[in-house]
Coordinates of C-alpha atoms in Angstrom, one line a residue:
X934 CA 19.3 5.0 14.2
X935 CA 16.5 3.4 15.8
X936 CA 13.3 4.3 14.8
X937 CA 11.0 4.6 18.0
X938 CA 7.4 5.7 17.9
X939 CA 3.6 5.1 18.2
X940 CA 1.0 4.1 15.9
X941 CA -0.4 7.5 15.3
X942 CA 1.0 10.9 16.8
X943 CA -2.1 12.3 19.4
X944 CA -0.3 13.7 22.1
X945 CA -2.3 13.1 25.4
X946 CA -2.7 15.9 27.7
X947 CA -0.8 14.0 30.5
X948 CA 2.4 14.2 28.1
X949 CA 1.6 17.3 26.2
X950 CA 4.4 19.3 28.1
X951 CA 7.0 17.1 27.2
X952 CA 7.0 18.1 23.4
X953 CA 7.2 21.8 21.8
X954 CA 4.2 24.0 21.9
X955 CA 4.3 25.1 18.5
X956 CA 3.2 23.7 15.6
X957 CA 0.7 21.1 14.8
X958 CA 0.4 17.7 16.2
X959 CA 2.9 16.0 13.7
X960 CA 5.2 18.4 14.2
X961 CA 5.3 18.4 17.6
X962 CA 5.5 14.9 18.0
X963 CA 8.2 14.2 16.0
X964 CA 10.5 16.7 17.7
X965 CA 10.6 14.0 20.6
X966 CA 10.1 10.8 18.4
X967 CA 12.0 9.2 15.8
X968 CA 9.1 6.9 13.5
X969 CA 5.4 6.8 13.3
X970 CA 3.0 4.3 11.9
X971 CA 0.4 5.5 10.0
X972 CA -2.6 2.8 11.0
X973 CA -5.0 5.0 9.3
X974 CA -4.0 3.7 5.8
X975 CA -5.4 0.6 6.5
X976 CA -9.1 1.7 7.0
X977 CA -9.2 4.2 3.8
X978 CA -6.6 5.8 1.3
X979 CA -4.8 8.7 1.8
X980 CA -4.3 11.4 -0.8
X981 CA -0.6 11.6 -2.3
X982 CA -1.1 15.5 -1.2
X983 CA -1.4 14.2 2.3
X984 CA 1.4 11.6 2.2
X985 CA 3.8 14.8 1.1
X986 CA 2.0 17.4 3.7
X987 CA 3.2 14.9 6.6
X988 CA 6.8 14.2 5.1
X989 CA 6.9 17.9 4.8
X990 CA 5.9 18.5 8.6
X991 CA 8.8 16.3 9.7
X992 CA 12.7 16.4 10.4
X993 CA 14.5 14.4 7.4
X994 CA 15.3 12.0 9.8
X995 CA 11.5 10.7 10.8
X996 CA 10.6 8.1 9.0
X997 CA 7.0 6.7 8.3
X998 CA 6.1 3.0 8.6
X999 CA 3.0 2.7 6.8
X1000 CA 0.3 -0.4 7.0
X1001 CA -1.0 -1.9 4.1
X1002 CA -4.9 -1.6 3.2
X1003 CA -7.4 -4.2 4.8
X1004 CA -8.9 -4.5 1.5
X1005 CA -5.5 -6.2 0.7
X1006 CA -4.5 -8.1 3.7
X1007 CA -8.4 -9.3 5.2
X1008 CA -10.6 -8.9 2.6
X1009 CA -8.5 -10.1 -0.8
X1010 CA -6.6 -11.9 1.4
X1011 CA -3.3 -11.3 -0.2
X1012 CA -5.0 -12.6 -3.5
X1013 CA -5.4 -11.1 -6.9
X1014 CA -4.1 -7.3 -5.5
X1015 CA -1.5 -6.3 -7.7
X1016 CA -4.1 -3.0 -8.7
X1017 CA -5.0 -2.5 -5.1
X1018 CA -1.2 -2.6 -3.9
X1019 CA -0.5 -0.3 -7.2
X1020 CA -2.5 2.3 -6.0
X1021 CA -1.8 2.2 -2.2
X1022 CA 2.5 2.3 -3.3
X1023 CA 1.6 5.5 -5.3
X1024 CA -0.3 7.2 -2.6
X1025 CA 2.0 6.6 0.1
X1026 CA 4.8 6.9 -2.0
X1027 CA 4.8 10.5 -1.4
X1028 CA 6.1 10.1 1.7
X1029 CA 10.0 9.9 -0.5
X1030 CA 12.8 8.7 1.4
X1031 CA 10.7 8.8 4.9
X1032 CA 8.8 6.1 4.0
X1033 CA 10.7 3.6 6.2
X1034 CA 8.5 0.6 6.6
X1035 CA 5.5 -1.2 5.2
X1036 CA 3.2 -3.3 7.6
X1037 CA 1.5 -6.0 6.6
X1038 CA -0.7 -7.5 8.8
X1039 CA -3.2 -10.4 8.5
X1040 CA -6.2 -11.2 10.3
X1041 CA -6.1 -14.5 12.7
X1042 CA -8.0 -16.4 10.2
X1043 CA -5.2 -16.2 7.6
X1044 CA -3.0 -19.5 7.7
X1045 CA 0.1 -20.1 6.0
X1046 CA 0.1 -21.3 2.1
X1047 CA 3.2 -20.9 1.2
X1048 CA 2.0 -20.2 -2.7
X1049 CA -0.5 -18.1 -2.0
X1050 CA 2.2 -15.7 0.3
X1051 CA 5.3 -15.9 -1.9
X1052 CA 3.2 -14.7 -4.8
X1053 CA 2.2 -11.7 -2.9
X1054 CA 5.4 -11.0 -1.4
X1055 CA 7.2 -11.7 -5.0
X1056 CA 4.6 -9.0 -6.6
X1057 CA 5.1 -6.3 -3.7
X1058 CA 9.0 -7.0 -4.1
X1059 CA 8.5 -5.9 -7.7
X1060 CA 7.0 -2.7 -6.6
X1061 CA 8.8 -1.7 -3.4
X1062 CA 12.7 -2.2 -2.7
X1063 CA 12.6 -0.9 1.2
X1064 CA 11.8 -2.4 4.2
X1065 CA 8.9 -5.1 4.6
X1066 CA 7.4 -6.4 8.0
X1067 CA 4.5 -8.9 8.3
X1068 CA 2.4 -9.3 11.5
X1069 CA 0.8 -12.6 11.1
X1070 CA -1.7 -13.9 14.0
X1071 CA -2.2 -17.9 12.7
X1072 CA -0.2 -20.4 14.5
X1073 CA 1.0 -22.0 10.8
X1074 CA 2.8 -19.2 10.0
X1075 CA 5.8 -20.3 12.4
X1076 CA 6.6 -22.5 9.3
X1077 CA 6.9 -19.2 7.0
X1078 CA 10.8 -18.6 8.4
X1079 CA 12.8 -19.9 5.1
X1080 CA 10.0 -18.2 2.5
X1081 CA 10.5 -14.9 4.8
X1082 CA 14.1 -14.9 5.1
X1083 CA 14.4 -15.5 0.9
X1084 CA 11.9 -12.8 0.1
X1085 CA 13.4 -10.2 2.8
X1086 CA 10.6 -9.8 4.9
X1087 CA 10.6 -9.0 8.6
X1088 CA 8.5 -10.6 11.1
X1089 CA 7.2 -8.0 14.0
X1090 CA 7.8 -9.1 17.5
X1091 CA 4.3 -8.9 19.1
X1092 CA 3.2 -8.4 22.1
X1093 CA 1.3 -9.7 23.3
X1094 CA 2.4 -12.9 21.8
X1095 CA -0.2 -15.2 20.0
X1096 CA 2.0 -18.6 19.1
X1097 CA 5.7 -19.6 19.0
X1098 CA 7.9 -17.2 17.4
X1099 CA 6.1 -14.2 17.7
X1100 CA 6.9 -12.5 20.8
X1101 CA 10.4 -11.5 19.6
X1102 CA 11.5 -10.6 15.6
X1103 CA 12.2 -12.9 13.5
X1104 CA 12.3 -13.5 9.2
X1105 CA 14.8 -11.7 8.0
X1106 CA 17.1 -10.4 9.8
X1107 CA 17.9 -6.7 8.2
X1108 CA 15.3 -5.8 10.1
X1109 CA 14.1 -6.1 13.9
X1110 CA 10.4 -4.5 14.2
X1111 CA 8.3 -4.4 17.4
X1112 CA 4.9 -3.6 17.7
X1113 CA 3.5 -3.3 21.8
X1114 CA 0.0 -3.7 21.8
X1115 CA -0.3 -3.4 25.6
X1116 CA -0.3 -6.1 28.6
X1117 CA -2.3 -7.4 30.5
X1118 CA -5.1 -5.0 28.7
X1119 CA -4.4 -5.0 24.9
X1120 CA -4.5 -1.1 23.4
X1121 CA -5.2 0.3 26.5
X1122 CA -2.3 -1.2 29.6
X1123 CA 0.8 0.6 29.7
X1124 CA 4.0 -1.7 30.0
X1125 CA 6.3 -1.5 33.9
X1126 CA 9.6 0.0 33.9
X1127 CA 11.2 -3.3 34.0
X1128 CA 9.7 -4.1 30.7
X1129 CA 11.1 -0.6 29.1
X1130 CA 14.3 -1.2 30.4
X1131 CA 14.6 -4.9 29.2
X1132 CA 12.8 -3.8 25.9
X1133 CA 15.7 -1.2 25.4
X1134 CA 18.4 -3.3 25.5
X1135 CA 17.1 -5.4 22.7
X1136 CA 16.6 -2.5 20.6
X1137 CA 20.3 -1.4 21.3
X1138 CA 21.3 -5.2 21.0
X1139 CA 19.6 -5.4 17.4
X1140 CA 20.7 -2.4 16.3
X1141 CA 24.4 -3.5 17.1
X1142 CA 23.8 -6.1 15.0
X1143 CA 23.2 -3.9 11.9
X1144 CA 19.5 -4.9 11.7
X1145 CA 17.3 -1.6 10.8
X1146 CA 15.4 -1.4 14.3
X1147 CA 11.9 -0.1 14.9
X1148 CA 9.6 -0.1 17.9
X1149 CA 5.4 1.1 17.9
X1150 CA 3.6 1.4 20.8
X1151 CA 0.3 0.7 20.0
X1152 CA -1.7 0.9 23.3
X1153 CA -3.0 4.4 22.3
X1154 CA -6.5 3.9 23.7
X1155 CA -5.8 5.3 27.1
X1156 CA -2.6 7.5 26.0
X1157 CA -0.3 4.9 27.7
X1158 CA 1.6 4.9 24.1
X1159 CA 3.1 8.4 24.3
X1160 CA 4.6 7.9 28.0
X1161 CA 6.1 4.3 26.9
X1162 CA 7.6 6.1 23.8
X1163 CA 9.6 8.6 26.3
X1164 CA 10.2 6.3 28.8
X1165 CA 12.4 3.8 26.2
X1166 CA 13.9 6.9 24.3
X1167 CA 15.3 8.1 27.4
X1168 CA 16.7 4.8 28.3
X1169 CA 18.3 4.1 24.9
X1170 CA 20.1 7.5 25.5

């Protein structure tokens, strides 16, 4: 399955009639959409009780990529967090066997030591056996392929793209995740047709290729994120 989505489930007006008109939000959404990512988590916890209500609210297909704390990722800076990630896996671990993903993504100013990130990663492995994507936004981390590739961590295909190797998935290869931030305008442009169509095939190519296969749209400023979410669902067939 390909997990296809948006970071957050507002349904814009414009696109309102193309999902159910019962139910709440979540459930609505996910009757046309495969994933989410919950971007929430990364500005304040979540109560276990919520984690469950929102797996409850979904088909037991949906799956949930989740994105780790800021208080982990910019302000520890991946250091000294093993309490902090302790308490984030046990809130969102609610979330059972939907809980598809985790996202970890680092602010530009966070360069590649390769001690400083294999500890992290080695002490989140410890804790969580499922699927692992970082989004890194420093130029040294196109050094980070062999630590990424031993510790099982995907690399998200950005775009826009901020430095070599980042514009298309890389790390390990079990999984292929892409986040669309929105181009020319980041968060708010949505992408042409041409790009949906292109961007389809490579989620069917990955797929094929037995890598677990995601794809957030994260221009949700201006709503473009919904329509983009349709527009490569019904091209993937």
């Amino acid at each position: 399955m390909i997990y296809l989505g948006c970071a957050g489930w507002s349904l814009p007006k414009e696109h309102a009639p193309a999902f159910p008109e019962a139910g709440g939000h979540l459930e609505r959404y996910a009757a046309r959409l495969s994933a989410v990512e919950i971007n929430s988590s990364f500005y304040r916890p979540h109560r276990p009780q919520t984690y469950a209500r929102w797996a409850a609210s979904t088909p037991e297909d949906f799956r949930f990529s989740v994105k780790v704390p800021k208080a982990i990722t910019h302000e520890m800076r991946l250091q000294g967090c093993e309490t902090a990630l302790d308490s984030f896996l046990a809130q969102c671990g609610e979330l059972g066997e939907k809980l598809g993903c985790l996202l970890v993504q680092l602010p530009p100013s966070l360069g590649f030591d390769e001690a400083v990130v294999r500890r992290f990663f080695e002490a989140l492995r410890c804790r969580f056996d499922k699927p692992v994507v970082v989004e890194p936004r420093h130029e040294t981390w196109r050094s980070a392929q062999p630590l990424l590739i031993d510790l099982q961590v995907g690399q998200v295909g950005a775009s826009p793209s901020r430095f070599e190797l980042d514009g298309q998935p890389s790390g390990w290869s079990g999984i292929a995740y892409w986040r669309l931030h929105g181009v020319p305008v980041v968060y708010r442009s949505a992408y042409t047709d041409q790009c949906l169509r292109q961007l389809a095939v490579q989620l069917k190519r990955a797929h094929a290729q037995g890598a677990i296969t995601w794809c957030i749209f994260d221009n949700t400023a201006s709503g473009t994120a919904v329509g983009d979410g349709l527009s490569v669902r019904s091209y993937l067939g």
